[in-house]
């Protein structure tokens, strides 16, 4: 279609209209170009400069009084011993555990909800879909406040736990890591006096014991909130993909004698692979950017266990006026997100070509492998 | 999207998996699980609604019971006396500007990228795709730097202008315009309509479904926006609902247990989005998946 116009139009009306169309084209895109340029491209360049400078937030970062410090800001948060590095590494640790729990949980929940809602004879389908999706469209501020109440020490969750005789924790005041708690409960490690082997050796400014803490109790409440809110969006994506799977494919598998589990494992899931990739990528990108919930619910407390790089870069710049370090953190976060997305793309592409096709063939041959 | 037209499988081998009647144990269990999740999803909102009408003491004494033992509108009266109306007005103003701007500028650019031939078009489209991939949170501090430099910090313009266009919206509109038959425009051209006229009176009216989707996404997005308003203003007078209500939690009321007040504020800010959601549900679900399929 496009090629046809390219050939046709200049022949029908020589020169002029193309010229005018070119002008019109640029006029049409001008607002978008100007706004994106001003508030996206230039900011990145300016932040790149600030991350290499010692600007303290006073006056213009471009003035001659601001000094160029090279990679000092990056060194302070990556290689030099000190509070800046241990805070940044703590935020990376926290965010890592957050990603490790949120991404699989939200994907599984979304997939599970989508698979159940996709059943042909489901009653009240649209009611369930609405219920699961609604939290995704509401404001993160509003939803966070609701969860602050739900998880408050005299809140809904603890009241429910009390009914079954469990004494719930003070969710947003409890900095204990659940991995450490678990190790303590199992009697492997005494959480009050951790072994010297773990506390005396450190990597990047944090001891092994700190790295291995797991998400804190407070972080778990935030994780519950985020999984609860985001699963609905991803459920819709899975639902859309499920409805694109031709009926015949599943039917023929069924006629071949595949059980429900086999159909899911060898027919449905392989066909959902592109959506799975999308959901995992969006999940990874989103979870490394967690900001709103931290800003409203915990501000990095208790004991810095809900500090995340996005939130830390914000406070480092706006509260401590260490603009160089704050912007440097933004760029490192950017690099992490890009690297993980590329890694995941490479990882999933590697397997997506060969394996499922082979499996599907086995199944088609009537095998129940 | 709602109903799949799957014919039931040939009733041959596996009867137990697909029970004919809705009374088998498996089906009951299945619905029980679905309902449990529905409760998990709805109950927090029920609690929110009920607690907003409770007294402070009641809210902490009986958190599980959403029914207030003494109905109280104290929370709402307190909000009305405070800055809440102002926050609401700011949110409405900013959201209307942002939504109008996005719908207009995004469709202009989307049309140009789909239909007009101009130098650098493909490069520009690639740039739009690249922009969609830049994580927003990374841009927070950089955006502040530029707003400050331009003297737009702490002003409505600084809050609105950076949000006026969005790459995802441009992408959605472009995809839609690609699907409009060329002959429609040719006819207008032959009649001597200008490019803008062709766009405005011929093609744009045909794009109603896409425009509705974009309007709703923009409305919801800017109404719920928090980080941008944190870094683009400082003056409490410029608080939107998101930053204002957040200040209720993080600021002076943060330490106290004024849950009815906080939940009432959260409830009031949810109502407009909820109304739009329930009215345009179809478009919401479409937009959610449309915007997602990026590149």
XYZ file of C-alpha atoms in Angstrom:
664
model
C 0.000 0.000 0.000
C 2.655 2.430 1.035
C 4.897 1.664 -1.907
C 2.016 2.254 -4.288
C 1.561 5.803 -3.060
C 5.238 6.534 -3.177
C 5.262 5.660 -6.853
C 1.937 7.144 -7.776
C 1.756 10.527 -6.228
C 4.762 12.260 -7.764
C 3.645 11.088 -11.171
C 0.116 12.376 -10.771
C 1.073 15.757 -9.320
C 4.604 16.741 -9.956
C 6.815 18.104 -7.233
C 4.621 20.653 -5.548
C 2.290 18.513 -3.501
C 5.202 16.475 -2.194
C 6.932 19.594 -1.076
C 3.849 20.877 0.672
C 3.255 17.471 2.179
C 6.773 17.475 3.534
C 6.190 20.786 5.267
C 2.839 19.627 6.584
C 4.455 16.451 7.887
C 6.980 18.359 9.929
C 4.371 20.822 11.170
C 2.211 17.894 12.299
C 4.991 16.194 14.227
C 6.546 19.419 15.518
C 4.749 19.507 18.910
C 5.713 15.923 19.635
C 9.293 16.480 18.544
C 9.632 19.672 20.575
C 8.146 18.251 23.779
C 9.975 14.932 23.583
C 13.194 16.723 22.721
C 12.847 19.260 25.525
C 11.700 16.861 28.206
C 13.391 13.658 27.190
C 16.487 14.089 25.065
C 17.840 17.279 26.607
C 17.153 16.075 30.174
C 19.183 12.936 29.530
C 22.103 14.971 28.198
C 21.871 17.414 31.070
C 21.667 14.627 33.641
C 24.686 12.977 32.057
C 26.583 16.210 32.659
C 25.318 16.568 36.239
C 26.346 12.988 37.047
C 29.915 14.003 36.160
C 29.812 17.228 38.162
C 29.769 18.437 41.764
C 26.583 20.511 41.401
C 24.793 20.967 44.735
C 21.454 22.172 43.447
C 22.181 25.890 43.724
C 22.111 27.992 40.588
C 22.345 26.466 37.161
C 24.224 23.200 36.689
C 25.618 24.720 33.500
C 27.222 27.715 35.194
C 30.998 27.999 35.305
C 31.063 27.581 39.097
C 30.105 23.937 38.774
C 33.120 21.664 38.674
C 33.760 18.626 36.530
C 34.628 15.664 38.740
C 34.818 12.874 36.194
C 33.598 9.525 37.422
C 33.835 10.424 41.130
C 30.089 10.162 41.668
C 29.989 6.726 40.075
C 32.987 5.652 42.135
C 31.357 6.845 45.360
C 28.363 4.591 44.896
C 30.147 1.663 43.242
C 33.711 1.255 44.461
C 34.547 3.577 47.374
C 33.849 2.334 50.903
C 31.316 4.483 52.678
C 27.714 5.286 53.381
C 26.946 6.229 49.777
C 27.971 2.815 48.515
C 26.415 0.780 51.307
C 23.121 2.657 50.884
C 23.137 2.133 47.150
C 24.013 -1.548 47.472
C 21.300 -1.955 50.106
C 18.806 -0.454 47.673
C 20.001 -2.816 44.933
C 19.622 -5.762 47.308
C 16.119 -4.698 48.327
C 15.045 -4.152 44.745
C 16.575 -7.474 43.722
C 14.486 -9.422 46.226
C 11.480 -7.370 45.235
C 11.942 -8.297 41.555
C 12.667 -11.905 42.448
C 9.292 -12.239 44.162
C 7.065 -9.818 42.259
C 7.824 -10.848 38.679
C 7.142 -14.610 39.040
C 4.191 -14.099 41.382
C 2.426 -11.514 39.245
C 3.048 -13.538 36.080
C 1.756 -16.772 37.622
C -1.257 -15.069 39.148
C -2.056 -13.296 35.867
C -1.684 -16.513 33.888
C -3.756 -18.485 36.379
C -6.544 -15.928 36.374
C -6.496 -15.708 32.580
C -6.624 -19.493 32.139
C -9.579 -19.800 34.491
C -11.419 -16.860 32.947
C -10.845 -18.343 29.512
C -12.934 -21.430 30.331
C -15.795 -21.608 27.941
C -18.615 -22.198 30.363
C -17.738 -19.730 33.032
C -20.569 -17.853 34.657
C -20.195 -14.177 35.511
C -17.020 -13.979 33.453
C -17.110 -10.214 33.005
C -17.727 -9.723 36.716
C -14.560 -11.602 37.618
C -12.565 -9.861 34.915
C -13.692 -6.456 36.151
C -12.894 -7.344 39.756
C -9.369 -8.477 38.942
C -8.594 -5.619 36.590
C -10.053 -2.692 38.522
C -7.106 -2.179 40.932
C -4.807 -1.726 37.922
C -6.585 1.425 36.792
C -6.839 3.117 40.148
C -4.225 5.503 41.473
C -1.187 4.001 43.154
C -1.619 6.625 45.872
C -5.168 5.542 46.666
C -4.384 1.850 46.565
C -1.266 2.303 48.704
C -3.310 4.077 51.363
C -5.810 1.237 51.426
C -2.976 -1.237 51.916
C -1.377 0.905 54.598
C -4.597 0.418 56.509
C -4.967 -3.250 55.585
C -1.438 -4.017 56.803
C -1.350 -1.605 59.750
C -0.628 -3.209 63.111
C -4.299 -3.020 64.115
C -5.418 -3.565 60.553
C -7.321 -6.068 58.483
C -4.552 -8.607 57.911
C -3.547 -8.789 61.557
C -7.175 -8.945 62.666
C -7.684 -11.888 60.298
C -4.472 -13.541 61.518
C -5.603 -13.099 65.123
C -8.753 -15.056 64.295
C -6.607 -18.096 63.572
C -4.411 -17.469 66.586
C -1.441 -15.919 64.826
C 0.120 -12.766 66.187
C 0.790 -10.663 63.107
C 3.893 -8.486 62.839
C 4.008 -4.689 62.790
C 4.285 -4.884 59.044
C 5.716 -1.487 58.163
C 7.988 -1.308 61.201
C 9.601 -4.723 60.880
C 13.020 -4.657 59.179
C 13.786 -8.352 59.637
C 14.586 -10.188 56.437
C 12.344 -13.186 55.846
C 15.175 -15.375 54.559
C 17.050 -14.759 57.807
C 13.869 -15.429 59.780
C 13.357 -18.650 57.867
C 16.941 -19.796 58.457
C 16.484 -18.991 62.137
C 13.196 -20.891 62.380
C 14.734 -23.940 60.779
C 17.543 -23.800 63.313
C 20.225 -23.520 60.636
C 21.457 -20.099 61.687
C 20.856 -18.186 64.873
C 19.459 -14.908 63.590
C 20.534 -13.023 66.719
C 24.178 -14.004 66.428
C 24.858 -14.841 62.796
C 28.028 -16.788 62.015
C 31.193 -14.744 61.635
C 31.861 -16.313 58.265
C 28.875 -14.416 56.939
C 29.173 -11.161 58.875
C 32.917 -10.620 58.618
C 33.227 -10.838 54.876
C 31.652 -8.280 52.678
C 31.023 -7.737 49.016
C 30.540 -4.226 47.644
C 30.148 -2.753 51.106
C 27.550 -5.187 52.431
C 28.286 -8.318 54.428
C 27.143 -11.678 53.107
C 24.681 -11.816 55.977
C 23.137 -8.553 54.755
C 23.022 -9.684 51.147
C 21.281 -12.899 52.185
C 18.621 -11.238 54.333
C 15.766 -11.721 51.890
C 13.008 -9.133 51.558
C 12.080 -7.556 54.876
C 8.657 -8.060 56.427
C 7.826 -4.486 55.423
C 8.885 -5.155 51.852
C 6.658 -8.241 51.774
C 3.598 -6.069 52.416
C 4.606 -3.865 49.476
C 5.189 -6.954 47.342
C 1.698 -8.203 48.187
C 0.255 -4.853 47.146
C 2.109 -4.698 43.839
C 1.294 -8.272 42.834
C -2.322 -7.574 43.699
C -2.472 -4.423 41.542
C -0.477 -5.455 38.486
C -1.739 -8.998 37.927
C -4.944 -7.620 36.409
C -3.189 -5.818 33.556
C -1.105 -8.821 32.654
C -4.147 -11.070 32.961
C -5.771 -9.057 30.174
C -2.750 -9.575 27.937
C -2.832 -13.318 28.539
C -6.593 -13.382 27.959
C -6.206 -11.587 24.629
C -3.519 -14.060 23.582
C -5.538 -17.062 24.725
C -8.444 -15.949 22.606
C -6.185 -15.789 19.575
C -5.287 -19.465 19.852
C -7.297 -21.277 17.189
C -9.846 -23.642 18.683
C -8.774 -26.369 16.286
C -5.305 -26.617 17.791
C -6.564 -27.485 21.239
C -9.305 -29.680 19.883
C -6.973 -31.764 17.803
C -4.677 -32.170 20.770
C -7.647 -33.294 22.783
C -8.692 -35.776 20.112
C -5.143 -37.099 20.166
C -5.757 -37.929 23.772
C -3.827 -35.170 25.499
C -4.926 -34.573 29.057
C -5.757 -31.134 30.324
C -2.289 -30.705 31.814
C -0.577 -31.883 28.625
C -2.633 -29.488 26.523
C -1.579 -26.646 28.776
C 2.055 -27.695 28.878
C 2.610 -28.572 25.227
C 0.008 -26.601 23.306
C -1.232 -23.555 25.194
C 1.929 -22.391 26.936
C 4.159 -22.593 23.838
C 1.607 -20.506 21.948
C 1.600 -17.959 24.751
C 5.344 -17.519 24.511
C 5.318 -14.064 22.844
C 2.890 -12.770 25.461
C 4.937 -14.407 28.199
C 7.980 -12.568 26.883
C 6.085 -9.290 26.858
C 4.729 -9.784 30.364
C 8.103 -10.754 31.799
C 9.845 -7.844 30.084
C 7.276 -5.291 31.208
C 7.425 -6.864 34.653
C 11.197 -6.562 34.848
C 11.160 -2.988 33.574
C 8.386 -2.006 35.952
C 9.724 -3.678 39.080
C 13.149 -2.061 38.799
C 11.392 1.306 38.747
C 9.295 0.918 41.884
C 8.835 4.395 43.319
C 5.249 5.433 44.101
C 4.549 2.737 46.681
C 7.851 3.308 48.457
C 7.324 7.078 48.495
C 3.874 6.743 50.042
C 4.131 3.700 52.267
C 7.606 3.474 53.759
C 10.092 6.093 52.444
C 12.772 3.431 52.543
C 12.165 2.552 56.204
C 12.350 0.478 58.354
C 16.109 0.082 58.614
C 16.508 1.064 54.926
C 14.975 -2.284 53.957
C 12.526 -0.772 51.493
C 15.015 1.616 49.961
C 15.098 1.118 46.186
C 17.459 2.694 43.631
C 14.689 4.823 42.119
C 13.660 6.162 45.522
C 17.234 6.538 46.741
C 18.256 8.522 43.669
C 15.290 10.818 44.343
C 16.188 11.432 47.998
C 19.896 11.702 47.254
C 19.146 14.539 44.837
C 16.171 16.309 46.388
C 16.818 15.741 50.093
C 20.610 15.443 50.420
C 21.377 17.692 47.416
C 23.966 15.198 46.148
C 22.783 15.733 42.598
C 25.805 14.123 41.011
C 25.303 10.873 42.910
C 21.548 10.953 42.417
C 21.796 11.246 38.635
C 24.592 8.679 38.566
C 22.200 6.251 40.278
C 19.566 6.982 37.624
C 22.006 6.046 34.894
C 23.095 2.873 36.664
C 19.441 1.933 37.109
C 18.884 2.628 33.429
C 21.816 0.346 32.586
C 20.433 -2.422 34.824
C 17.027 -2.270 33.157
C 18.467 -2.275 29.642
C 20.892 -5.100 30.466
C 18.199 -7.294 32.017
C 15.830 -6.727 29.125
C 18.499 -7.655 26.584
C 19.551 -10.662 28.645
C 15.997 -11.861 28.840
C 15.416 -11.333 25.143
C 18.488 -13.380 24.337
C 17.565 -16.048 26.865
C 14.019 -16.510 25.643
C 14.769 -16.270 21.957
C 17.341 -18.999 22.259
C 14.761 -21.546 23.260
C 11.654 -20.284 21.539
C 12.649 -21.411 18.029
C 13.528 -25.023 18.571
C 12.043 -26.651 21.605
C 8.320 -26.052 21.406
C 8.133 -26.954 17.757
C 9.798 -30.252 18.463
C 7.460 -30.913 21.346
C 4.427 -30.009 19.344
C 5.550 -32.396 16.640
C 5.914 -35.179 19.166
C 2.467 -34.477 20.390
C 1.048 -34.308 16.899
C 2.483 -37.732 16.204
C 0.227 -38.972 18.953
C 2.913 -39.315 21.553
C 2.154 -38.371 25.104
C 5.844 -37.770 25.774
C -13.506 -10.681 23.991
C -16.221 -11.970 26.242
C -17.483 -15.141 24.688
C -15.399 -17.694 22.945
C -17.250 -19.632 20.339
C -15.653 -22.924 21.095
C -17.778 -25.871 20.234
C -17.732 -28.423 23.004
C -15.361 -31.284 22.283
C -16.602 -34.549 20.938
C -17.955 -36.318 23.985
C -15.696 -39.282 23.634
C -13.041 -40.174 26.123
C -12.499 -37.859 29.018
C -15.770 -37.097 30.668
C -14.455 -36.422 34.199
C -12.478 -33.326 33.225
C -15.400 -31.563 31.703
C -18.424 -32.215 33.831
C -21.757 -31.697 32.155
C -23.461 -30.342 35.226
C -22.325 -27.476 37.362
C -22.732 -29.541 40.491
C -19.644 -31.743 40.420
C -17.094 -31.317 43.150
C -14.448 -29.998 40.765
C -16.695 -27.230 39.517
C -17.684 -26.188 43.012
C -14.040 -26.016 44.023
C -13.232 -24.083 40.882
C -15.845 -21.434 41.598
C -14.815 -21.362 45.231
C -11.256 -20.439 44.242
C -12.492 -17.807 41.776
C -14.739 -16.323 44.436
C -11.949 -16.332 46.989
C -9.817 -14.284 44.626
C -12.754 -12.002 43.848
C -13.156 -11.388 47.572
C -9.427 -10.696 47.899
C -9.785 -8.158 45.111
C -13.016 -6.502 46.194
C -12.801 -6.582 49.968
C -10.093 -3.896 50.271
C -12.371 -1.500 48.389
C -15.324 -2.422 50.605
C -13.178 -1.789 53.672
C -12.108 1.526 52.195
C -15.692 2.594 51.612
C -16.820 1.564 55.099
C -13.852 2.934 56.989
C -14.233 6.345 55.355
C -17.517 6.681 57.294
C -16.143 5.440 60.609
C -14.739 7.272 63.583
C -11.017 6.989 64.248
C -11.555 4.689 67.238
C -13.987 2.472 65.386
C -11.613 2.095 62.431
C -8.809 0.635 64.508
C -11.044 -1.348 66.876
C -12.931 -3.259 64.175
C -10.796 -3.192 61.030
C -12.307 -6.344 59.504
C -15.896 -5.192 59.730
C -16.608 -2.659 56.975
C -19.903 -1.625 58.571
C -19.424 1.453 60.790
C -20.848 1.121 64.278
C -21.407 4.889 64.312
C -21.773 6.563 60.964
C -19.627 9.624 60.752
C -18.959 12.074 57.949
C -16.278 13.815 59.987
C -13.559 12.671 57.593
C -15.286 14.233 54.607
C -16.031 17.451 56.451
C -12.407 17.668 57.515
C -11.293 17.195 53.916
C -13.704 19.835 52.660
C -12.350 22.343 55.173
C -8.751 21.574 54.268
C -7.052 21.922 50.894
C -8.754 18.943 49.356
C -11.087 20.945 47.052
C -8.090 22.815 45.708
C -6.210 19.594 44.999
C -9.269 18.274 43.248
C -9.558 21.396 41.105
C -5.858 21.229 40.214
C -6.198 17.575 39.227
C -9.199 18.334 37.049
C -7.453 21.264 35.358
C -4.186 19.428 34.726
C -5.922 16.264 33.574
C -8.158 18.143 31.130
C -5.202 20.022 29.619
C -3.042 16.923 29.372
C -5.801 14.803 27.883
C -6.778 17.415 25.301
C -3.145 17.972 24.370
C -2.334 14.296 24.052
C -5.349 13.484 21.953
C -4.668 16.366 19.572
C -0.862 16.251 19.286
C -0.589 12.460 19.333
C -3.112 12.060 16.555
C -1.487 14.824 14.483
C 1.875 13.106 14.772
C 0.363 9.650 14.356
C -1.305 10.774 11.142
C 1.876 12.309 9.770
C 3.874 9.198 10.602
C 1.277 6.948 8.976
C 0.319 8.940 5.902
C 2.416 11.975 5.053
C 5.666 11.662 3.172
C 8.370 13.834 4.545
C 12.075 13.709 4.978
C 13.162 11.873 8.125
C 9.850 10.175 8.771
C 11.217 6.674 9.302
C 13.969 7.964 11.526
C 11.412 9.865 13.563
C 9.249 6.782 13.955
C 12.240 4.785 15.186
C 12.906 7.586 17.655
C 9.332 7.373 18.948
C 9.754 3.630 19.477
C 13.046 4.210 21.281
C 11.461 6.860 23.497
C 8.809 4.374 24.612
C 11.603 2.168 25.924
C 13.131 4.812 28.200
C 12.114 4.015 31.773
C 10.152 6.928 33.207
C 11.580 6.864 36.703
C 15.092 7.315 35.339
C 13.930 10.623 33.863
C 12.623 12.128 37.099
C 15.706 14.053 38.109
C 16.684 14.948 34.530
C 13.192 16.413 33.941
C 13.473 18.535 37.047
C 16.822 19.867 35.834
C 15.345 21.068 32.554
C 12.166 22.486 34.107
C 14.320 24.417 36.516
C 16.579 25.664 33.763
C 13.623 26.800 31.675
C 12.053 28.574 34.637
C 9.003 26.309 34.445
C 9.513 24.717 37.864
C 6.645 25.303 40.285
C 4.156 26.313 37.631
C 1.167 24.800 35.898
C 3.081 24.861 32.635
C 5.853 22.761 34.140
C 3.301 20.265 35.371
C 1.374 20.111 32.114
C 3.672 20.668 29.136
C 6.010 17.674 29.655
C 2.965 15.399 29.759
C 1.280 16.912 26.688
C 2.533 14.266 24.309
C 3.349 10.633 24.849
C 5.130 8.259 22.546
C 2.790 5.338 23.210
C -0.183 7.483 22.169
C 1.560 8.497 18.941
C 2.162 4.823 18.276
C -1.462 3.823 18.900
C -2.746 6.576 16.590
C -0.258 5.741 13.853
C -1.289 2.089 13.893
C -4.904 3.129 13.605
C -4.385 5.563 10.711
C -2.493 2.891 8.804
C -5.715 0.877 8.742
C -7.850 3.677 7.244
C -8.324 3.131 3.489
C -6.292 5.526 1.353
C -9.133 6.190 -1.066
C -10.959 8.280 1.522
C -8.195 10.856 1.612
C -7.659 10.772 -2.126
C -11.248 11.838 -2.598
C -10.803 14.776 -0.234
C -7.554 15.755 -1.947
C -9.161 15.752 -5.334
C -11.818 18.068 -3.946
C -8.998 20.411 -3.038
C -8.876 20.012 0.745
C -5.670 20.997 2.470
C -3.650 18.419 4.381
C -4.898 19.663 7.726
C -8.455 19.835 6.467
C -8.239 16.265 5.174
C -6.899 15.179 8.519
C -9.331 17.145 10.632
C -12.629 16.669 8.834
C -12.160 13.404 6.988
C -9.737 11.056 8.692
C -9.991 12.090 12.340
C -13.747 11.474 12.611
C -13.099 7.952 11.346
C -10.633 7.396 14.158
C -13.269 7.608 16.882
C -12.522 4.242 18.509
C -8.809 5.014 18.730
C -9.524 8.539 19.963
C -11.766 7.247 22.737
C -9.117 4.753 23.797
C -6.439 7.437 23.820
C -8.666 9.881 25.723
C -9.351 7.322 28.429
C -5.743 6.218 28.754
C -4.595 9.851 28.952
C -7.241 10.747 31.477
C -6.439 7.809 33.697
C -2.697 8.260 33.287
C -2.576 11.952 34.160
C -5.182 11.712 36.933
C -3.067 9.025 38.628
C 0.336 10.556 37.849
C 2.475 11.013 40.955
C 6.264 11.202 40.336
C 6.101 13.950 37.721
C 4.102 16.206 40.048
C 6.553 15.512 42.849
C 9.499 16.797 40.839
C 7.795 19.572 38.848
C 6.403 21.623 41.733
C 6.944 22.437 45.364
C 4.247 24.963 46.159
C 1.420 23.296 48.171
C -1.040 25.390 46.161
C -0.082 23.377 43.097
C -0.762 20.027 44.757
C -2.803 17.644 42.678
C -4.832 14.910 44.331
C -1.949 12.456 44.097
C 0.676 14.665 45.711
C -1.804 16.236 48.115
C -3.234 12.971 49.356
C 0.255 11.510 49.534
C 1.191 14.422 51.801
C -1.667 13.416 54.105
C 0.119 10.134 54.634
C 3.739 11.220 54.639
C 3.222 14.583 56.285
C 1.386 15.890 59.328
C -1.178 13.081 59.568
C 1.318 10.376 58.776
C 2.122 9.276 62.291
C -1.417 9.404 63.667
C -3.984 6.759 62.902
C -6.396 9.005 61.048
C -7.421 6.225 58.734
C -10.981 7.416 58.043
C -9.549 10.714 56.772
C -6.909 9.082 54.589
C -9.266 6.457 53.218
C -11.950 9.050 52.509
C -9.396 11.036 50.501
C -8.328 7.902 48.651
C -11.952 7.038 48.005
C -12.784 10.452 46.565
C -9.823 10.378 44.221
C -10.797 6.926 42.994
C -14.377 7.847 42.121
C -13.713 9.738 38.847
C -11.456 6.993 37.492
C -13.945 4.357 38.609
C -16.786 6.161 36.810
C -14.774 6.386 33.611
C -13.689 2.769 34.010
C -17.178 1.354 34.411
C -18.543 3.495 31.583
C -15.825 2.675 29.065
C -14.714 -0.750 30.265
C -14.516 -2.122 26.750
C -12.070 0.582 25.696
C -10.036 0.172 28.841
C -9.384 -3.473 28.180
C -8.629 -2.762 24.560
C -6.229 0.050 25.407
C -4.492 -2.071 27.979
C -3.514 -4.621 25.408
C -3.099 -2.216 22.509
C -0.597 0.025 24.213
C 1.242 -3.016 25.424
C 2.082 -4.483 22.066
C 4.813 -2.022 21.399
C 7.423 -3.034 18.951
